[in-house]
mmCIF file of C-alpha atoms in Angstrom:
data_model
loop_
_atom_site.group_PDB
_atom_site.id
_atom_site.type_symbol
_atom_site.label_atom_id
_atom_site.label_comp_id
_atom_site.label_asym_id
_atom_site.label_seq_id
_atom_site.Cartn_x
_atom_site.Cartn_y
_atom_site.Cartn_z
ATOM 1 C CA UNK A 1 49.355 19.915 47.103
ATOM 2 C CA UNK A 2 51.148 23.064 46.349
ATOM 3 C CA UNK A 3 54.013 24.067 48.236
ATOM 4 C CA UNK A 4 52.681 27.196 49.559
ATOM 5 C CA UNK A 5 55.797 29.131 49.534
ATOM 6 C CA UNK A 6 57.368 28.227 46.187
ATOM 7 C CA UNK A 7 53.918 27.272 44.168
ATOM 8 C CA UNK A 8 55.331 24.097 43.007
ATOM 9 C CA UNK A 9 53.192 20.970 42.304
ATOM 10 C CA UNK A 10 54.514 18.409 45.359
ATOM 11 C CA UNK A 11 51.900 15.927 44.924
ATOM 12 C CA UNK A 12 48.521 15.248 42.954
ATOM 13 C CA UNK A 13 46.096 13.015 42.498
ATOM 14 C CA UNK A 14 43.864 11.538 39.739
ATOM 15 C CA UNK A 15 40.741 13.415 38.699
ATOM 16 C CA UNK A 16 38.781 10.379 39.149
ATOM 17 C CA UNK A 17 39.559 10.838 42.846
ATOM 18 C CA UNK A 18 38.017 13.814 43.151
ATOM 19 C CA UNK A 19 33.735 13.970 43.676
ATOM 20 C CA UNK A 20 31.875 15.955 40.860
ATOM 21 C CA UNK A 21 31.210 19.720 41.594
ATOM 22 C CA UNK A 22 27.804 19.511 40.027
ATOM 23 C CA UNK A 23 24.579 18.352 41.959
ATOM 24 C CA UNK A 24 21.476 16.868 40.212
ATOM 25 C CA UNK A 25 17.494 16.967 41.078
ATOM 26 C CA UNK A 26 14.517 15.554 39.501
ATOM 27 C CA UNK A 27 13.428 18.857 39.159
ATOM 28 C CA UNK A 28 13.917 22.377 36.749
ATOM 29 C CA UNK A 29 11.281 24.324 38.611
ATOM 30 C CA UNK A 30 14.576 26.481 39.775
ATOM 31 C CA UNK A 31 15.261 28.975 36.303
ATOM 32 C CA UNK A 32 18.847 29.210 37.060
ATOM 33 C CA UNK A 33 19.473 24.823 36.831
ATOM 34 C CA UNK A 34 20.742 23.655 33.726
ATOM 35 C CA UNK A 35 18.116 21.225 32.350
ATOM 36 C CA UNK A 36 17.592 17.891 30.443
ATOM 37 C CA UNK A 37 13.806 18.122 29.315
ATOM 38 C CA UNK A 38 12.239 14.679 29.991
ATOM 39 C CA UNK A 39 10.039 13.874 26.445
ATOM 40 C CA UNK A 40 8.094 10.772 28.170
ATOM 41 C CA UNK A 41 6.114 9.936 31.392
ATOM 42 C CA UNK A 42 7.094 8.602 33.835
ATOM 43 C CA UNK A 43 10.404 10.847 33.526
ATOM 44 C CA UNK A 44 11.068 13.803 35.304
ATOM 45 C CA UNK A 45 13.252 16.836 34.061
ATOM 46 C CA UNK A 46 16.691 16.720 35.578
ATOM 47 C CA UNK A 47 18.059 19.585 36.945
ATOM 48 C CA UNK A 48 21.964 20.257 36.993
ATOM 49 C CA UNK A 49 23.721 23.003 39.350
ATOM 50 C CA UNK A 50 26.879 23.523 41.014
ATOM 51 C CA UNK A 51 30.241 24.919 39.521
ATOM 52 C CA UNK A 52 32.385 23.418 37.118
ATOM 53 C CA UNK A 53 32.509 20.034 36.349
ATOM 54 C CA UNK A 54 31.261 16.955 34.835
ATOM 55 C CA UNK A 55 28.217 14.472 35.942
ATOM 56 C CA UNK A 56 28.245 11.622 34.052
ATOM 57 C CA UNK A 57 24.477 9.350 34.385
ATOM 58 C CA UNK A 58 21.464 7.888 32.447
ATOM 59 C CA UNK A 59 18.673 10.304 31.947
ATOM 60 C CA UNK A 60 16.594 8.479 29.473
ATOM 61 C CA UNK A 61 13.530 9.876 27.132
ATOM 62 C CA UNK A 62 15.181 13.454 27.050
ATOM 63 C CA UNK A 63 13.946 15.757 24.338
ATOM 64 C CA UNK A 64 15.793 18.539 24.289
ATOM 65 C CA UNK A 65 17.214 21.310 27.417
ATOM 66 C CA UNK A 66 18.014 24.345 28.642
ATOM 67 C CA UNK A 67 21.423 26.015 30.292
ATOM 68 C CA UNK A 68 19.573 28.169 32.789
ATOM 69 C CA UNK A 69 22.102 30.450 34.387
ATOM 70 C CA UNK A 70 25.155 28.189 33.492
ATOM 71 C CA UNK A 71 27.721 27.797 30.181
ATOM 72 C CA UNK A 72 26.693 23.954 29.584
ATOM 73 C CA UNK A 73 27.250 21.063 27.176
ATOM 74 C CA UNK A 74 25.067 17.821 26.938
ATOM 75 C CA UNK A 75 25.762 14.896 26.112
ATOM 76 C CA UNK A 76 23.747 11.493 25.035
ATOM 77 C CA UNK A 77 23.468 8.356 23.439
ATOM 78 C CA UNK A 78 22.899 8.031 19.658
ATOM 79 C CA UNK A 79 24.843 5.118 17.809
ATOM 80 C CA UNK A 80 27.692 6.332 19.844
ATOM 81 C CA UNK A 81 28.061 9.610 22.545
ATOM 82 C CA UNK A 82 26.944 12.672 20.638
ATOM 83 C CA UNK A 83 27.479 16.073 22.666
ATOM 84 C CA UNK A 84 26.143 19.207 21.774
ATOM 85 C CA UNK A 85 28.033 22.844 21.445
ATOM 86 C CA UNK A 86 28.951 24.732 24.528
ATOM 87 C CA UNK A 87 26.059 26.548 25.354
ATOM 88 C CA UNK A 88 26.040 30.116 27.224
ATOM 89 C CA UNK A 89 23.404 31.281 29.998
ATOM 90 C CA UNK A 90 19.981 30.903 28.924
ATOM 91 C CA UNK A 91 19.964 28.837 25.705
ATOM 92 C CA UNK A 92 17.190 26.424 24.941
ATOM 93 C CA UNK A 93 17.916 23.643 22.773
ATOM 94 C CA UNK A 94 15.990 20.499 21.393
ATOM 95 C CA UNK A 95 16.567 16.942 19.103
ATOM 96 C CA UNK A 96 15.780 18.610 15.260
ATOM 97 C CA UNK A 97 13.875 15.537 14.611
ATOM 98 C CA UNK A 98 11.809 15.386 18.047
ATOM 99 C CA UNK A 99 13.205 11.623 18.581
ATOM 100 C CA UNK A 100 14.276 10.738 22.310
ATOM 101 C CA UNK A 101 17.668 9.872 23.382
ATOM 102 C CA UNK A 102 19.159 9.153 26.700
ATOM 103 C CA UNK A 103 21.311 11.798 28.053
ATOM 104 C CA UNK A 104 24.555 10.307 28.984
ATOM 105 C CA UNK A 105 26.466 13.592 31.088
ATOM 106 C CA UNK A 106 26.539 16.884 31.732
ATOM 107 C CA UNK A 107 28.881 19.509 31.945
ATOM 108 C CA UNK A 108 28.939 22.868 33.694
ATOM 109 C CA UNK A 109 31.864 25.072 32.545
#
């Protein structure tokens, strides 16, 4: 909380107590969504939208993605956690070796 008269912080909460501001859906039909693309059936593409934050999860069989209208970063498991660069709006990417990986988080900036 902030004192409205002085701007001084009078109390705070750990970030973990705030819910993420990103929503997730199993569709990428909205072209504005950041998207983690599926590379195998029966897994659906995963769309992400909202305001700045990180959404952690487990999205198996990912082949790549797109940033949509967002500035976004994607992370996945590959012998540890690996993350993409921060992509600006309109970027599309895929793994150079074509292998499928499990997505672990999406960050919208």
